[in-house]
mmCIF file of C-alpha atoms and ligand atoms in Angstrom:
data_model
loop_
_atom_site.group_PDB
_atom_site.id
_atom_site.type_symbol
_atom_site.label_atom_id
_atom_site.label_comp_id
_atom_site.label_asym_id
_atom_site.label_seq_id
_atom_site.Cartn_x
_atom_site.Cartn_y
_atom_site.Cartn_z
ATOM 1 C CA MET A 1 -0.193 0.021 0.529
ATOM 2 C CA LYS A 2 1.489 3.374 -0.503
ATOM 3 C CA ASN A 3 2.493 5.165 2.247
ATOM 4 C CA PRO A 4 -0.342 8.335 2.332
ATOM 5 C CA PHE A 5 2.123 11.083 3.738
ATOM 6 C CA SER A 6 4.132 10.586 0.317
ATOM 7 C CA THR A 7 0.744 10.465 -1.852
ATOM 8 C CA LEU A 8 0.532 13.586 -0.155
ATOM 9 C CA ILE A 9 3.514 15.115 -0.951
ATOM 10 C CA ASN A 10 3.406 13.964 -4.235
ATOM 11 C CA ILE A 11 0.054 16.008 -5.057
ATOM 12 C CA ILE A 12 1.235 18.915 -3.597
ATOM 13 C CA LEU A 13 5.510 18.578 -5.238
ATOM 14 C CA PRO A 14 4.975 15.564 -7.956
ATOM 15 C CA PRO A 15 8.095 14.790 -8.938
ATOM 16 C CA ARG A 16 10.003 15.746 -11.716
ATOM 17 C CA CYS A 17 12.481 15.817 -14.248
ATOM 18 C CA ILE A 18 15.912 16.973 -12.273
ATOM 19 C CA ASN A 19 17.305 18.063 -15.458
ATOM 20 C CA CYS A 20 14.694 19.232 -17.770
ATOM 21 C CA GLY A 21 11.328 19.148 -15.617
ATOM 22 C CA THR A 22 8.791 17.110 -17.063
ATOM 23 C CA LEU A 23 6.501 15.968 -14.527
ATOM 24 C CA LEU A 24 7.333 12.136 -13.511
ATOM 25 C CA SER A 25 5.235 9.420 -12.369
ATOM 26 C CA GLU A 26 7.201 7.726 -9.362
ATOM 27 C CA LYS A 27 10.015 10.103 -7.898
ATOM 28 C CA ASN A 28 12.298 12.482 -8.392
ATOM 29 C CA GLY A 29 15.308 11.594 -11.368
ATOM 30 C CA LEU A 30 15.341 11.692 -14.817
ATOM 31 C CA CYS A 31 12.417 11.026 -17.674
ATOM 32 C CA SER A 32 14.143 8.244 -20.764
ATOM 33 C CA GLU A 33 14.332 10.827 -22.076
ATOM 34 C CA CYS A 34 17.400 13.130 -20.935
ATOM 35 C CA PHE A 35 18.493 9.762 -18.505
ATOM 36 C CA ASN A 36 18.931 8.685 -22.702
ATOM 37 C CA ASN A 37 20.953 12.201 -23.382
ATOM 38 C CA ILE A 38 23.295 12.275 -20.607
ATOM 39 C CA HIS A 39 26.903 11.345 -20.566
ATOM 40 C CA PHE A 40 26.763 9.227 -18.072
ATOM 41 C CA ILE A 41 31.003 8.222 -17.977
ATOM 42 C CA SER A 42 31.087 4.191 -18.123
ATOM 43 C CA GLU A 43 34.027 1.857 -18.263
ATOM 44 C CA PRO A 44 36.753 1.360 -19.605
ATOM 45 C CA LEU A 45 37.970 4.804 -17.630
ATOM 46 C CA CYS A 46 41.525 5.897 -15.991
ATOM 47 C CA ASN A 47 41.574 3.483 -13.078
ATOM 48 C CA ARG A 48 43.558 6.836 -11.624
ATOM 49 C CA CYS A 49 41.853 9.962 -12.267
ATOM 50 C CA GLY A 50 38.189 7.843 -14.469
ATOM 51 C CA CYS A 51 38.018 10.018 -17.587
ATOM 52 C CA PRO A 52 36.914 7.572 -20.261
ATOM 53 C CA LEU A 53 39.139 5.255 -22.330
ATOM 54 C CA PRO A 54 38.697 4.424 -26.503
ATOM 55 C CA THR A 55 39.715 0.248 -25.307
ATOM 56 C CA ALA A 56 40.617 -2.196 -21.762
ATOM 57 C CA GLN A 57 40.153 -5.753 -21.316
ATOM 58 C CA ILE A 58 37.729 -7.526 -18.394
ATOM 59 C CA GLY A 59 38.424 -6.896 -15.987
ATOM 60 C CA GLN A 60 41.788 -4.515 -16.447
ATOM 61 C CA LYS A 61 42.678 -1.613 -13.866
ATOM 62 C CA MET A 62 44.485 0.901 -17.337
ATOM 63 C CA LEU A 63 45.810 3.254 -16.395
ATOM 64 C CA CYS A 64 45.495 7.210 -18.729
ATOM 65 C CA ALA A 65 48.272 8.885 -20.916
ATOM 66 C CA GLU A 66 48.740 11.644 -17.857
ATOM 67 C CA CYS A 67 47.948 9.240 -15.240
ATOM 68 C CA LEU A 68 50.316 6.689 -16.075
ATOM 69 C CA GLN A 69 53.374 9.745 -15.771
ATOM 70 C CA LYS A 70 51.970 10.952 -12.387
ATOM 71 C CA LYS A 71 54.538 9.267 -10.420
ATOM 72 C CA LYS A 72 52.805 10.734 -7.080
ATOM 73 C CA PRO A 73 49.187 11.232 -7.598
ATOM 74 C CA LEU A 74 46.988 13.978 -4.594
ATOM 75 C CA ILE A 75 43.725 11.768 -5.295
ATOM 76 C CA THR A 76 44.370 8.392 -5.570
ATOM 77 C CA MET A 77 40.890 8.187 -7.625
ATOM 78 C CA LYS A 78 38.187 10.096 -8.810
ATOM 79 C CA ARG A 79 34.818 9.559 -10.676
ATOM 80 C CA ALA A 80 32.917 11.460 -11.937
ATOM 81 C CA ALA A 81 29.387 9.998 -12.898
ATOM 82 C CA PHE A 82 28.636 12.535 -16.102
ATOM 83 C CA ILE A 83 29.764 14.172 -18.170
ATOM 84 C CA TYR A 84 29.210 18.264 -17.775
ATOM 85 C CA ASP A 85 27.947 19.497 -21.140
ATOM 86 C CA ASP A 86 24.886 21.278 -22.366
ATOM 87 C CA SER A 87 23.185 17.963 -21.847
ATOM 88 C CA SER A 88 23.603 17.781 -18.336
ATOM 89 C CA LYS A 89 24.209 21.732 -17.740
ATOM 90 C CA LYS A 90 20.864 22.751 -16.147
ATOM 91 C CA LEU A 91 20.504 19.798 -13.793
ATOM 92 C CA ILE A 92 23.159 21.276 -12.217
ATOM 93 C CA LEU A 93 23.017 24.984 -12.310
ATOM 94 C CA ASP A 94 19.425 24.855 -11.136
ATOM 95 C CA PHE A 95 20.282 22.324 -7.928
ATOM 96 C CA LYS A 96 23.682 25.235 -7.069
ATOM 97 C CA PHE A 97 21.994 28.313 -8.034
ATOM 98 C CA TYR A 98 18.076 28.042 -8.297
ATOM 99 C CA ASP A 99 17.589 26.882 -5.105
ATOM 100 C CA LYS A 100 16.392 23.246 -6.508
ATOM 101 C CA THR A 101 18.197 21.426 -3.481
ATOM 102 C CA SER A 102 14.987 18.823 -3.971
ATOM 103 C CA SER A 103 17.947 17.580 -6.284
ATOM 104 C CA ALA A 104 19.649 16.422 -3.805
ATOM 105 C CA GLU A 105 18.741 13.090 -3.453
ATOM 106 C CA ALA A 106 18.473 11.922 -7.086
ATOM 107 C CA ILE A 107 21.218 13.310 -7.626
ATOM 108 C CA ALA A 108 24.002 11.858 -4.748
ATOM 109 C CA GLN A 109 21.478 7.930 -6.068
ATOM 110 C CA ILE A 110 23.588 8.430 -9.601
ATOM 111 C CA MET A 111 26.597 9.722 -7.538
ATOM 112 C CA HIS A 112 26.774 6.644 -5.563
ATOM 113 C CA GLY A 113 26.724 4.688 -8.547
ATOM 114 C CA ALA A 114 29.661 6.444 -10.306
ATOM 115 C CA GLY A 115 31.648 6.245 -6.950
ATOM 116 C CA ARG A 116 31.179 1.888 -6.622
ATOM 117 C CA ASP A 117 35.743 1.702 -7.101
ATOM 118 C CA ILE A 118 35.959 4.166 -3.869
ATOM 119 C CA TRP A 119 33.376 2.480 -1.942
ATOM 120 C CA SER A 120 35.520 -0.392 -2.641
ATOM 121 C CA LEU A 121 38.292 0.903 -1.260
ATOM 122 C CA THR A 122 36.210 1.177 2.464
ATOM 123 C CA PRO A 123 37.396 5.351 2.637
ATOM 124 C CA ASN A 124 36.765 6.865 6.182
ATOM 125 C CA VAL A 125 34.552 9.710 6.086
ATOM 126 C CA LEU A 126 33.306 12.001 3.293
ATOM 127 C CA ILE A 127 34.262 15.785 3.158
ATOM 128 C CA PRO A 128 32.844 17.879 0.874
ATOM 129 C CA VAL A 129 33.746 20.777 -1.059
ATOM 130 C CA PRO A 130 33.454 23.251 1.888
ATOM 131 C CA LEU A 131 32.021 27.265 0.340
ATOM 132 C CA HIS A 132 32.970 30.809 2.384
ATOM 133 C CA ARG A 133 31.117 31.490 5.377
ATOM 134 C CA LEU A 134 29.701 34.879 2.781
ATOM 135 C CA ARG A 135 29.000 32.891 0.242
ATOM 136 C CA LEU A 136 26.787 29.612 1.827
ATOM 137 C CA LEU A 137 24.987 32.684 3.970
ATOM 138 C CA LYS A 138 24.519 34.568 0.345
ATOM 139 C CA ARG A 139 23.319 30.039 -1.147
ATOM 140 C CA ARG A 140 22.139 29.387 1.872
ATOM 141 C CA TYR A 141 23.556 25.696 1.848
ATOM 142 C CA ASN A 142 26.098 24.771 0.073
ATOM 143 C CA GLN A 143 25.393 22.175 -3.029
ATOM 144 C CA SER A 144 27.867 19.445 -1.712
ATOM 145 C CA ALA A 145 27.597 19.252 1.491
ATOM 146 C CA LEU A 146 23.918 18.117 0.586
ATOM 147 C CA LEU A 147 25.115 15.187 -1.985
ATOM 148 C CA ALA A 148 27.895 14.112 1.116
ATOM 149 C CA HIS A 149 24.465 13.914 3.821
ATOM 150 C CA HIS A 150 22.841 11.952 0.459
ATOM 151 C CA LEU A 151 25.482 10.323 -0.127
ATOM 152 C CA SER A 152 26.172 9.324 3.570
ATOM 153 C CA LYS A 153 22.744 7.446 3.827
ATOM 154 C CA LEU A 154 23.042 5.750 0.709
ATOM 155 C CA THR A 155 26.531 4.456 1.856
ATOM 156 C CA GLY A 156 26.844 4.024 5.931
ATOM 157 C CA ILE A 157 30.255 6.967 5.741
ATOM 158 C CA PRO A 158 30.421 9.493 7.700
ATOM 159 C CA THR A 159 30.182 13.196 6.273
ATOM 160 C CA ASP A 160 32.746 15.696 8.344
ATOM 161 C CA CYS A 161 31.184 19.366 7.085
ATOM 162 C CA THR A 162 33.223 21.115 9.616
ATOM 163 C CA SER A 163 37.088 20.201 9.704
ATOM 164 C CA LEU A 164 38.136 20.756 6.061
ATOM 165 C CA ILE A 165 37.086 24.421 6.633
ATOM 166 C CA ARG A 166 37.615 28.094 3.153
ATOM 167 C CA GLN A 167 39.330 30.882 4.646
ATOM 168 C CA GLU A 168 39.399 32.668 1.888
ATOM 169 C CA ASN A 169 35.861 34.166 -0.171
ATOM 170 C CA THR A 170 37.442 33.060 -3.367
ATOM 171 C CA ILE A 171 35.823 34.744 -7.560
ATOM 172 C CA PRO A 172 33.952 31.355 -8.358
ATOM 173 C CA GLN A 173 36.345 29.797 -10.476
ATOM 174 C CA VAL A 174 33.972 29.428 -13.349
ATOM 175 C CA LEU A 175 34.673 33.156 -14.274
ATOM 176 C CA LEU A 176 38.032 32.492 -13.671
ATOM 177 C CA ASN A 177 41.042 31.078 -16.317
ATOM 178 C CA GLN A 178 43.720 28.329 -15.245
ATOM 179 C CA GLN A 179 46.360 31.029 -13.998
ATOM 180 C CA GLN A 180 44.058 32.641 -11.806
ATOM 181 C CA ARG A 181 42.402 29.989 -10.828
ATOM 182 C CA MET A 182 45.644 28.324 -8.895
ATOM 183 C CA HIS A 183 45.597 31.624 -7.186
ATOM 184 C CA ASN A 184 43.095 31.685 -6.056
ATOM 185 C CA LEU A 185 43.323 28.755 -4.899
ATOM 186 C CA LYS A 186 46.278 28.798 -3.049
ATOM 187 C CA HIS A 187 45.824 28.805 0.723
ATOM 188 C CA ALA A 188 42.016 29.082 0.322
ATOM 189 C CA PHE A 189 41.611 25.832 2.211
ATOM 190 C CA ALA A 190 42.533 25.490 5.638
ATOM 191 C CA VAL A 191 41.720 22.269 8.486
ATOM 192 C CA LYS A 192 40.655 23.135 12.014
ATOM 193 C CA ASN A 193 40.861 20.328 13.496
ATOM 194 C CA PRO A 194 44.240 18.256 11.989
ATOM 195 C CA GLN A 195 43.040 15.368 14.856
ATOM 196 C CA LYS A 196 40.265 14.304 12.726
ATOM 197 C CA ILE A 197 41.315 13.695 9.659
ATOM 198 C CA ALA A 198 44.944 11.543 10.668
ATOM 199 C CA GLY A 199 45.065 8.588 8.950
ATOM 200 C CA LYS A 200 42.061 8.926 7.220
ATOM 201 C CA SER A 201 40.804 8.026 3.516
ATOM 202 C CA VAL A 202 38.697 10.193 2.329
ATOM 203 C CA VAL A 203 36.166 11.048 -0.356
ATOM 204 C CA LEU A 204 35.826 14.599 -1.306
ATOM 205 C CA ILE A 205 32.054 15.342 -2.856
ATOM 206 C CA ASP A 206 31.690 18.268 -5.015
ATOM 207 C CA ASP A 207 29.233 18.766 -7.916
ATOM 208 C CA VAL A 208 31.359 18.937 -10.398
ATOM 209 C CA SER A 209 35.289 18.430 -11.533
ATOM 210 C CA THR A 210 36.297 20.980 -14.130
ATOM 211 C CA THR A 211 39.812 21.699 -14.374
ATOM 212 C CA GLY A 212 40.083 19.093 -10.983
ATOM 213 C CA SER A 213 42.191 22.460 -9.535
ATOM 214 C CA THR A 214 39.984 23.209 -6.485
ATOM 215 C CA LEU A 215 39.910 18.558 -5.513
ATOM 216 C CA GLU A 216 43.966 19.078 -5.731
ATOM 217 C CA GLU A 217 43.814 21.825 -3.333
ATOM 218 C CA CYS A 218 41.341 20.631 -1.190
ATOM 219 C CA ALA A 219 43.124 17.669 -1.115
ATOM 220 C CA ARG A 220 46.525 19.700 -0.234
ATOM 221 C CA THR A 221 45.662 20.738 2.985
ATOM 222 C CA LEU A 222 43.551 17.589 3.525
ATOM 223 C CA LYS A 223 47.455 15.451 3.153
ATOM 224 C CA LYS A 224 49.409 18.463 4.739
ATOM 225 C CA ALA A 225 46.440 17.737 7.963
ATOM 226 C CA GLY A 226 47.851 14.386 7.911
ATOM 227 C CA ALA A 227 44.629 12.316 5.284
ATOM 228 C CA ALA A 228 46.439 8.659 3.839
ATOM 229 C CA LYS A 229 43.996 9.028 1.110
ATOM 230 C CA ILE A 230 42.265 10.712 -0.468
ATOM 231 C CA TYR A 231 39.528 9.802 -3.717
ATOM 232 C CA ALA A 232 37.076 12.100 -5.055
ATOM 233 C CA LEU A 233 33.407 11.937 -6.583
ATOM 234 C CA THR A 234 31.550 14.779 -8.281
ATOM 235 C CA ALA A 235 28.753 14.386 -9.803
ATOM 236 C CA GLY A 236 30.137 15.831 -13.574
ATOM 237 C CA ARG A 237 32.946 16.888 -15.096
ATOM 238 C CA THR A 238 34.015 18.304 -18.406
ATOM 239 C CA GLU A 239 35.716 15.716 -20.850
ATOM 240 C CA LEU A 240 39.435 16.310 -19.878
HETATM 241 ZN ZN1 LIG B 1 14.460 15.146 -18.472
HETATM 242 ZN ZN1 LIG B 2 44.012 9.523 -15.947
#
């Protein structure tokens, strides 16, 4: 039997496609058209950075050319659910800037599937990429923390939203070029409780990774504070 409360909720707030807004029958998610249009990242992919690879033998762990050259990566494993392009842009922007927090659960569910290689490494804690206090006041919620909260429910791995903090009110990364981004990010993050981080394997959670520099800087800060391993899971990533 259907829960009368959820029936009532469905009348007031009918479930919609989190990308295009089409009404759905069940719960918030993707309509079949958006599901077919969004470029989900699937195997074969680079075992470390998660970028799609042209071919691989089944079951073989492969690295892309760039990862083969880097000996000591800050982030041991990176995964994303889909390519951040025109097909998925609306989903992310609505969630991030237009208060569509109701999408968080559905996005987290998609990320949960994309993160299976990370979950198999039994990480200790999920840490959302923090927003600066002032930006948080303006936007009222940290979209990455919302995703981490739902991923925590799905995986049983606790979330730590207080140890990693953002120090300066950095300009949104999307408005900057690569060089400005790096400068803007230097010393942007700090760890408040190093004793909570020391020896832990951490999964950084964010909505989108574009150049990856925000995740790298978070990873650098956490490593300095004594974190053992850093993994990163995002909903979208630009194709690199
Ligand atoms: Zn749709
Ligand atoms: Zn790679």
